[in-house]
């Protein structure tokens, strides 16, 4: 009986607050899909801590605000990466057309090497942030980046040797 009343209370709270929370998120992120994802995630996190949360509405809005902030950071990292890539492309004209196999080579790296490459070079994160996100020491991240570059270099050399 207690579980049923808890579920009913959660359903009522969802019905009462979700539209307003999603609308608030929509104004902050300017995208319907992202706003609904954030609002849904806030409710999911609330449900996981349901019995420990004294003020559900406050919890939802604080959680959604944190998720919005994370979204903004991600968007800004993507913008910086695009600006950097655009600036680098403008500075040096490519000798040959971009080789899509580089992307495939990066995707083929083991997770241990691929994740730092993607975070550092594609998301433009400093080594300290990559270290924090992956839970590895900075020296380990540097070693993984070096190992990944060496693997990519070797693969690219073999590819060039086969085309000659």
mmCIF file of N, CA, C and O in Angstrom, residues 34-118:
data_model
loop_
_atom_site.group_PDB
_atom_site.id
_atom_site.type_symbol
_atom_site.label_atom_id
_atom_site.label_comp_id
_atom_site.label_asym_id
_atom_site.label_seq_id
_atom_site.Cartn_x
_atom_site.Cartn_y
_atom_site.Cartn_z
ATOM 1 N N UNK A 34 16.243 18.780 -26.280
ATOM 2 C CA UNK A 34 17.193 18.875 -25.176
ATOM 3 C C UNK A 34 16.480 19.256 -23.883
ATOM 4 O O UNK A 34 16.779 18.724 -22.814
ATOM 5 N N UNK A 35 15.529 20.167 -23.983
ATOM 6 C CA UNK A 35 14.784 20.596 -22.787
ATOM 7 C C UNK A 35 14.038 19.416 -22.171
ATOM 8 O O UNK A 35 14.052 19.232 -20.948
ATOM 9 N N UNK A 36 13.404 18.607 -22.996
ATOM 10 C CA UNK A 36 12.666 17.446 -22.479
ATOM 11 C C UNK A 36 13.625 16.403 -21.897
ATOM 12 O O UNK A 36 13.316 15.771 -20.889
ATOM 13 N N UNK A 37 14.783 16.235 -22.535
ATOM 14 C CA UNK A 37 15.782 15.306 -21.987
ATOM 15 C C UNK A 37 16.235 15.755 -20.605
ATOM 16 O O UNK A 37 16.354 14.946 -19.680
ATOM 17 N N UNK A 38 16.490 17.048 -20.463
ATOM 18 C CA UNK A 38 16.954 17.581 -19.179
ATOM 19 C C UNK A 38 15.872 17.439 -18.116
ATOM 20 O O UNK A 38 16.136 16.989 -16.999
ATOM 21 N N UNK A 39 14.649 17.814 -18.453
ATOM 22 C CA UNK A 39 13.551 17.705 -17.488
ATOM 23 C C UNK A 39 13.321 16.246 -17.092
ATOM 24 O O UNK A 39 13.132 15.934 -15.908
ATOM 25 N N UNK A 40 13.369 15.354 -18.057
ATOM 26 C CA UNK A 40 13.187 13.930 -17.763
ATOM 27 C C UNK A 40 14.306 13.406 -16.877
ATOM 28 O O UNK A 40 14.070 12.634 -15.940
ATOM 29 N N UNK A 41 15.530 13.815 -17.167
ATOM 30 C CA UNK A 41 16.668 13.379 -16.358
ATOM 31 C C UNK A 41 16.540 13.900 -14.929
ATOM 32 O O UNK A 41 16.861 13.196 -13.976
ATOM 33 N N UNK A 42 16.064 15.125 -14.762
ATOM 34 C CA UNK A 42 15.870 15.677 -13.413
ATOM 35 C C UNK A 42 14.867 14.825 -12.637
ATOM 36 O O UNK A 42 15.072 14.514 -11.460
ATOM 37 N N UNK A 43 13.783 14.435 -13.290
ATOM 38 C CA UNK A 43 12.789 13.582 -12.630
ATOM 39 C C UNK A 43 13.357 12.193 -12.335
ATOM 40 O O UNK A 43 13.070 11.610 -11.290
ATOM 41 N N UNK A 44 14.154 11.672 -13.236
ATOM 42 C CA UNK A 44 14.777 10.368 -13.005
ATOM 43 C C UNK A 44 15.673 10.414 -11.770
ATOM 44 O O UNK A 44 15.649 9.512 -10.929
ATOM 45 N N UNK A 45 16.434 11.482 -11.653
ATOM 46 C CA UNK A 45 17.312 11.624 -10.490
ATOM 47 C C UNK A 45 16.502 11.826 -9.205
ATOM 48 O O UNK A 45 16.897 11.349 -8.149
ATOM 49 N N UNK A 46 15.404 12.531 -9.313
ATOM 50 C CA UNK A 46 14.531 12.705 -8.147
ATOM 51 C C UNK A 46 13.970 11.353 -7.721
ATOM 52 O O UNK A 46 13.968 11.018 -6.539
ATOM 53 N N UNK A 47 13.486 10.591 -8.684
ATOM 54 C CA UNK A 47 12.896 9.295 -8.372
ATOM 55 C C UNK A 47 13.919 8.384 -7.690
ATOM 56 O O UNK A 47 13.589 7.642 -6.765
ATOM 57 N N UNK A 48 15.180 8.445 -8.114
ATOM 58 C CA UNK A 48 16.232 7.612 -7.520
ATOM 59 C C UNK A 48 16.486 7.975 -6.053
ATOM 60 O O UNK A 48 16.933 7.140 -5.275
ATOM 61 N N UNK A 49 16.166 9.212 -5.679
ATOM 62 C CA UNK A 49 16.407 9.676 -4.300
ATOM 63 C C UNK A 49 15.096 10.048 -3.607
ATOM 64 O O UNK A 49 15.089 10.818 -2.656
ATOM 65 N N UNK A 50 14.011 9.553 -4.108
ATOM 66 C CA UNK A 50 12.670 9.972 -3.703
ATOM 67 C C UNK A 50 12.475 10.076 -2.194
ATOM 68 O O UNK A 50 11.982 11.073 -1.690
ATOM 69 N N UNK A 51 12.890 9.064 -1.472
ATOM 70 C CA UNK A 51 12.638 9.060 -0.029
ATOM 71 C C UNK A 51 13.577 9.991 0.734
ATOM 72 O O UNK A 51 13.287 10.362 1.873
ATOM 73 N N UNK A 52 14.682 10.396 0.130
ATOM 74 C CA UNK A 52 15.658 11.244 0.818
ATOM 75 C C UNK A 52 15.491 12.731 0.516
ATOM 76 O O UNK A 52 16.133 13.561 1.145
ATOM 77 N N UNK A 53 14.637 13.066 -0.447
ATOM 78 C CA UNK A 53 14.489 14.465 -0.859
ATOM 79 C C UNK A 53 13.325 15.099 -0.109
ATOM 80 O O UNK A 53 12.183 14.657 -0.225
ATOM 81 N N UNK A 54 13.653 16.152 0.631
ATOM 82 C CA UNK A 54 12.625 16.831 1.423
ATOM 83 C C UNK A 54 11.792 17.777 0.564
ATOM 84 O O UNK A 54 10.581 17.897 0.760
ATOM 85 N N UNK A 55 12.419 18.449 -0.393
ATOM 86 C CA UNK A 55 11.735 19.433 -1.225
ATOM 87 C C UNK A 55 11.891 19.051 -2.699
ATOM 88 O O UNK A 55 12.838 19.476 -3.363
ATOM 89 N N UNK A 56 10.974 18.229 -3.230
ATOM 90 C CA UNK A 56 11.120 17.725 -4.602
ATOM 91 C C UNK A 56 11.189 18.826 -5.666
ATOM 92 O O UNK A 56 11.995 18.738 -6.592
ATOM 93 N N UNK A 57 10.375 19.859 -5.544
ATOM 94 C CA UNK A 57 10.380 20.907 -6.573
ATOM 95 C C UNK A 57 11.736 21.613 -6.620
ATOM 96 O O UNK A 57 12.292 21.830 -7.691
ATOM 97 N N UNK A 58 12.257 21.955 -5.465
ATOM 98 C CA UNK A 58 13.572 22.586 -5.420
ATOM 99 C C UNK A 58 14.653 21.678 -5.976
ATOM 100 O O UNK A 58 15.527 22.112 -6.733
ATOM 101 N N UNK A 59 14.580 20.406 -5.606
ATOM 102 C CA UNK A 59 15.545 19.431 -6.114
ATOM 103 C C UNK A 59 15.493 19.375 -7.641
ATOM 104 O O UNK A 59 16.525 19.367 -8.311
ATOM 105 N N UNK A 60 14.271 19.347 -8.195
ATOM 106 C CA UNK A 60 14.116 19.276 -9.649
ATOM 107 C C UNK A 60 14.749 20.476 -10.344
ATOM 108 O O UNK A 60 15.469 20.330 -11.335
ATOM 109 N N UNK A 61 14.473 21.670 -9.837
ATOM 110 C CA UNK A 61 14.983 22.867 -10.494
ATOM 111 C C UNK A 61 16.505 23.006 -10.341
ATOM 112 O O UNK A 61 17.188 23.411 -11.287
ATOM 113 N N UNK A 62 17.032 22.656 -9.191
ATOM 114 C CA UNK A 62 18.488 22.704 -9.013
ATOM 115 C C UNK A 62 19.153 21.669 -9.923
ATOM 116 O O UNK A 62 20.151 21.965 -10.596
ATOM 117 N N UNK A 63 18.591 20.478 -9.965
ATOM 118 C CA UNK A 63 19.146 19.437 -10.826
ATOM 119 C C UNK A 63 19.070 19.858 -12.286
ATOM 120 O O UNK A 63 20.050 19.727 -13.035
ATOM 121 N N UNK A 64 17.923 20.384 -12.710
ATOM 122 C CA UNK A 64 17.769 20.830 -14.101
ATOM 123 C C UNK A 64 18.747 21.966 -14.409
ATOM 124 O O UNK A 64 19.346 22.007 -15.491
ATOM 125 N N UNK A 65 18.921 22.885 -13.467
ATOM 126 C CA UNK A 65 19.872 23.989 -13.684
ATOM 127 C C UNK A 65 21.286 23.449 -13.875
ATOM 128 O O UNK A 65 22.034 23.924 -14.743
ATOM 129 N N UNK A 66 21.660 22.457 -13.083
ATOM 130 C CA UNK A 66 22.984 21.844 -13.237
ATOM 131 C C UNK A 66 23.118 21.145 -14.586
ATOM 132 O O UNK A 66 24.161 21.230 -15.243
ATOM 133 N N UNK A 67 22.066 20.475 -15.016
ATOM 134 C CA UNK A 67 22.093 19.798 -16.314
ATOM 135 C C UNK A 67 22.149 20.813 -17.462
ATOM 136 O O UNK A 67 22.827 20.584 -18.469
ATOM 137 N N UNK A 68 21.446 21.923 -17.313
ATOM 138 C CA UNK A 68 21.493 22.994 -18.320
ATOM 139 C C UNK A 68 22.915 23.545 -18.397
ATOM 140 O O UNK A 68 23.464 23.752 -19.480
ATOM 141 N N UNK A 69 23.531 23.784 -17.238
ATOM 142 C CA UNK A 69 24.906 24.289 -17.201
ATOM 143 C C UNK A 69 25.852 23.312 -17.911
ATOM 144 O O UNK A 69 26.703 23.718 -18.707
ATOM 145 N N UNK A 70 25.681 22.018 -17.642
ATOM 146 C CA UNK A 70 26.507 21.016 -18.316
ATOM 147 C C UNK A 70 26.301 21.069 -19.825
ATOM 148 O O UNK A 70 27.251 20.953 -20.609
ATOM 149 N N UNK A 71 25.049 21.252 -20.244
ATOM 150 C CA UNK A 71 24.727 21.355 -21.673
ATOM 151 C C UNK A 71 25.421 22.571 -22.287
ATOM 152 O O UNK A 71 26.018 22.479 -23.358
ATOM 153 N N UNK A 72 25.334 23.716 -21.605
ATOM 154 C CA UNK A 72 25.984 24.924 -22.109
ATOM 155 C C UNK A 72 27.490 24.718 -22.247
ATOM 156 O O UNK A 72 28.101 25.161 -23.219
ATOM 157 N N UNK A 73 28.097 24.068 -21.260
ATOM 158 C CA UNK A 73 29.536 23.812 -21.326
ATOM 159 C C UNK A 73 29.880 22.939 -22.525
ATOM 160 O O UNK A 73 30.859 23.186 -23.227
ATOM 161 N N UNK A 74 29.075 21.916 -22.743
ATOM 162 C CA UNK A 74 29.306 21.021 -23.870
ATOM 163 C C UNK A 74 29.198 21.787 -25.184
ATOM 164 O O UNK A 74 30.037 21.646 -26.080
ATOM 165 N N UNK A 75 28.163 22.619 -25.301
ATOM 166 C CA UNK A 75 27.971 23.405 -26.521
ATOM 167 C C UNK A 75 29.153 24.344 -26.730
ATOM 168 O O UNK A 75 29.650 24.492 -27.853
ATOM 169 N N UNK A 76 29.617 24.980 -25.669
ATOM 170 C CA UNK A 76 30.758 25.895 -25.791
ATOM 171 C C UNK A 76 32.022 25.152 -26.204
ATOM 172 O O UNK A 76 32.792 25.626 -27.035
ATOM 173 N N UNK A 77 32.252 23.958 -25.643
ATOM 174 C CA UNK A 77 33.419 23.161 -26.056
ATOM 175 C C UNK A 77 33.328 22.816 -27.540
ATOM 176 O O UNK A 77 34.326 22.877 -28.265
ATOM 177 N N UNK A 78 32.120 22.461 -27.991
ATOM 178 C CA UNK A 78 31.939 22.139 -29.404
ATOM 179 C C UNK A 78 32.198 23.362 -30.280
ATOM 180 O O UNK A 78 32.847 23.254 -31.326
ATOM 181 N N UNK A 79 31.710 24.530 -29.846
ATOM 182 C CA UNK A 79 31.948 25.765 -30.613
ATOM 183 C C UNK A 79 33.438 26.083 -30.697
ATOM 184 O O UNK A 79 33.943 26.469 -31.750
ATOM 185 N N UNK A 80 34.134 25.949 -29.564
ATOM 186 C CA UNK A 80 35.578 26.217 -29.571
ATOM 187 C C UNK A 80 36.297 25.251 -30.501
ATOM 188 O O UNK A 80 37.206 25.652 -31.227
ATOM 189 N N UNK A 81 35.901 24.002 -30.473
ATOM 190 C CA UNK A 81 36.546 23.007 -31.339
ATOM 191 C C UNK A 81 36.313 23.342 -32.809
ATOM 192 O O UNK A 81 37.230 23.257 -33.631
ATOM 193 N N UNK A 82 35.097 23.754 -33.139
ATOM 194 C CA UNK A 82 34.789 24.123 -34.530
ATOM 195 C C UNK A 82 35.577 25.368 -34.933
ATOM 196 O O UNK A 82 36.154 25.424 -36.019
ATOM 197 N N UNK A 83 35.616 26.378 -34.030
ATOM 198 C CA UNK A 83 36.380 27.602 -34.337
ATOM 199 C C UNK A 83 37.851 27.274 -34.545
ATOM 200 O O UNK A 83 38.488 27.775 -35.478
ATOM 201 N N UNK A 84 38.390 26.431 -33.663
ATOM 202 C CA UNK A 84 39.801 26.069 -33.773
ATOM 203 C C UNK A 84 40.069 25.312 -35.065
ATOM 204 O O UNK A 84 41.033 25.599 -35.779
ATOM 205 N N UNK A 85 39.206 24.364 -35.368
ATOM 206 C CA UNK A 85 39.392 23.587 -36.596
ATOM 207 C C UNK A 85 39.260 24.476 -37.833
ATOM 208 O O UNK A 85 40.026 24.345 -38.790
ATOM 209 N N UNK A 86 38.319 25.402 -37.803
ATOM 210 C CA UNK A 86 38.116 26.319 -38.928
ATOM 211 C C UNK A 86 39.324 27.228 -39.090
ATOM 212 O O UNK A 86 39.798 27.452 -40.204
ATOM 213 N N UNK A 87 39.835 27.747 -37.968
ATOM 214 C CA UNK A 87 41.000 28.625 -38.018
ATOM 215 C C UNK A 87 42.219 27.868 -38.533
ATOM 216 O O UNK A 87 42.976 28.383 -39.358
ATOM 217 N N UNK A 88 42.414 26.645 -38.054
ATOM 218 C CA UNK A 88 43.560 25.849 -38.507
ATOM 219 C C UNK A 88 43.455 25.532 -39.996
ATOM 220 O O UNK A 88 44.441 25.573 -40.710
ATOM 221 N N UNK A 89 42.246 25.247 -40.456
ATOM 222 C CA UNK A 89 42.047 24.937 -41.871
ATOM 223 C C UNK A 89 42.309 26.171 -42.729
ATOM 224 O O UNK A 89 42.847 26.064 -43.832
ATOM 225 N N UNK A 90 41.944 27.341 -42.231
ATOM 226 C CA UNK A 90 42.162 28.576 -42.979
ATOM 227 C C UNK A 90 43.639 28.929 -43.039
ATOM 228 O O UNK A 90 44.122 29.460 -44.033
ATOM 229 N N UNK A 91 44.375 28.626 -41.964
ATOM 230 C CA UNK A 91 45.792 28.971 -41.903
ATOM 231 C C UNK A 91 46.599 28.109 -42.859
ATOM 232 O O UNK A 91 47.448 28.601 -43.586
ATOM 233 N N UNK A 92 46.327 26.850 -42.872
ATOM 234 C CA UNK A 92 47.079 25.960 -43.753
ATOM 235 C C UNK A 92 46.120 25.224 -44.674
ATOM 236 O O UNK A 92 45.252 24.492 -44.224
ATOM 237 N N UNK A 93 46.296 25.471 -45.945
ATOM 238 C CA UNK A 93 45.451 24.789 -46.922
ATOM 239 C C UNK A 93 45.876 23.332 -46.978
ATOM 240 O O UNK A 93 47.069 23.018 -46.982
ATOM 241 N N UNK A 94 44.930 22.421 -46.997
ATOM 242 C CA UNK A 94 45.296 21.004 -47.037
ATOM 243 C C UNK A 94 46.004 20.648 -48.344
ATOM 244 O O UNK A 94 45.612 21.095 -49.412
ATOM 245 N N UNK A 95 47.073 19.856 -48.212
ATOM 246 C CA UNK A 95 47.820 19.412 -49.372
ATOM 247 C C UNK A 95 46.982 18.403 -50.149
ATOM 248 O O UNK A 95 46.956 18.402 -51.364
ATOM 249 N N UNK A 96 46.282 17.564 -49.403
ATOM 250 C CA UNK A 96 45.406 16.563 -50.005
ATOM 251 C C UNK A 96 44.035 16.697 -49.373
ATOM 252 O O UNK A 96 43.899 17.269 -48.295
ATOM 253 N N UNK A 97 43.011 16.170 -50.006
ATOM 254 C CA UNK A 97 41.698 16.200 -49.358
ATOM 255 C C UNK A 97 41.748 15.431 -48.031
ATOM 256 O O UNK A 97 42.530 14.499 -47.886
ATOM 257 N N UNK A 98 40.933 15.853 -47.089
ATOM 258 C CA UNK A 98 40.904 15.180 -45.783
ATOM 259 C C UNK A 98 40.579 13.709 -45.965
ATOM 260 O O UNK A 98 39.710 13.343 -46.747
ATOM 261 N N UNK A 99 41.297 12.886 -45.240
ATOM 262 C CA UNK A 99 41.130 11.448 -45.343
ATOM 263 C C UNK A 99 40.149 10.962 -44.276
ATOM 264 O O UNK A 99 40.458 11.022 -43.093
ATOM 265 N N UNK A 100 38.970 10.488 -44.686
ATOM 266 C CA UNK A 100 37.998 10.021 -43.689
ATOM 267 C C UNK A 100 38.494 8.812 -42.913
ATOM 268 O O UNK A 100 37.961 8.469 -41.882
ATOM 269 N N UNK A 101 39.561 8.174 -43.408
ATOM 270 C CA UNK A 101 40.055 6.997 -42.699
ATOM 271 C C UNK A 101 40.685 7.369 -41.355
ATOM 272 O O UNK A 101 40.794 6.524 -40.480
ATOM 273 N N UNK A 102 41.096 8.634 -41.172
ATOM 274 C CA UNK A 102 41.640 9.052 -39.876
ATOM 275 C C UNK A 102 40.561 8.899 -38.811
ATOM 276 O O UNK A 102 40.811 8.390 -37.723
ATOM 277 N N UNK A 103 39.365 9.325 -39.132
ATOM 278 C CA UNK A 103 38.260 9.179 -38.184
ATOM 279 C C UNK A 103 38.025 7.707 -37.879
ATOM 280 O O UNK A 103 37.819 7.319 -36.732
ATOM 281 N N UNK A 104 38.070 6.885 -38.900
ATOM 282 C CA UNK A 104 37.883 5.449 -38.693
ATOM 283 C C UNK A 104 39.009 4.865 -37.859
ATOM 284 O O UNK A 104 38.775 3.998 -37.011
ATOM 285 N N UNK A 105 40.230 5.350 -38.075
ATOM 286 C CA UNK A 105 41.350 4.885 -37.277
ATOM 287 C C UNK A 105 41.174 5.264 -35.812
ATOM 288 O O UNK A 105 41.420 4.458 -34.916
ATOM 289 N N UNK A 106 40.731 6.490 -35.556
ATOM 290 C CA UNK A 106 40.490 6.919 -34.178
ATOM 291 C C UNK A 106 39.407 6.046 -33.560
ATOM 292 O O UNK A 106 39.522 5.609 -32.420
ATOM 293 N N UNK A 107 38.354 5.771 -34.312
ATOM 294 C CA UNK A 107 37.275 4.924 -33.792
ATOM 295 C C UNK A 107 37.754 3.514 -33.502
ATOM 296 O O UNK A 107 37.223 2.844 -32.626
ATOM 297 N N UNK A 108 38.780 3.058 -34.217
ATOM 298 C CA UNK A 108 39.261 1.686 -34.026
ATOM 299 C C UNK A 108 40.215 1.548 -32.835
ATOM 300 O O UNK A 108 40.556 0.435 -32.452
ATOM 301 N N UNK A 109 40.645 2.672 -32.273
ATOM 302 C CA UNK A 109 41.541 2.598 -31.106
ATOM 303 C C UNK A 109 40.817 1.957 -29.926
ATOM 304 O O UNK A 109 39.604 2.116 -29.785
ATOM 305 N N UNK A 110 41.550 1.297 -29.042
ATOM 306 C CA UNK A 110 40.911 0.766 -27.825
ATOM 307 C C UNK A 110 40.385 1.934 -26.972
ATOM 308 O O UNK A 110 40.933 3.039 -27.034
ATOM 309 N N UNK A 111 39.336 1.689 -26.196
ATOM 310 C CA UNK A 111 38.726 2.739 -25.370
ATOM 311 C C UNK A 111 39.753 3.507 -24.554
ATOM 312 O O UNK A 111 39.680 4.729 -24.435
ATOM 313 N N UNK A 112 40.695 2.797 -23.979
ATOM 314 C CA UNK A 112 41.714 3.415 -23.129
ATOM 315 C C UNK A 112 42.461 4.522 -23.863
ATOM 316 O O UNK A 112 42.851 5.521 -23.271
ATOM 317 N N UNK A 113 42.638 4.369 -25.179
ATOM 318 C CA UNK A 113 43.349 5.365 -25.978
ATOM 319 C C UNK A 113 42.390 6.304 -26.711
ATOM 320 O O UNK A 113 42.686 7.482 -26.894
ATOM 321 N N UNK A 114 41.260 5.773 -27.141
ATOM 322 C CA UNK A 114 40.310 6.574 -27.927
ATOM 323 C C UNK A 114 39.695 7.693 -27.100
ATOM 324 O O UNK A 114 39.595 8.837 -27.557
ATOM 325 N N UNK A 115 39.282 7.400 -25.883
ATOM 326 C CA UNK A 115 38.601 8.405 -25.061
ATOM 327 C C UNK A 115 39.479 9.636 -24.835
ATOM 328 O O UNK A 115 39.025 10.762 -25.062
ATOM 329 N N UNK A 116 40.742 9.481 -24.413
ATOM 330 C CA UNK A 116 41.571 10.683 -24.248
ATOM 331 C C UNK A 116 41.780 11.462 -25.555
ATOM 332 O O UNK A 116 41.792 12.687 -25.551
ATOM 333 N N UNK A 117 41.927 10.759 -26.668
ATOM 334 C CA UNK A 117 42.089 11.433 -27.971
ATOM 335 C C UNK A 117 40.854 12.264 -28.281
ATOM 336 O O UNK A 117 40.948 13.435 -28.666
ATOM 337 N N UNK A 118 39.683 11.673 -28.118
ATOM 338 C CA UNK A 118 38.444 12.397 -28.422
ATOM 339 C C UNK A 118 38.259 13.595 -27.505
ATOM 340 O O UNK A 118 37.869 14.682 -27.959
#
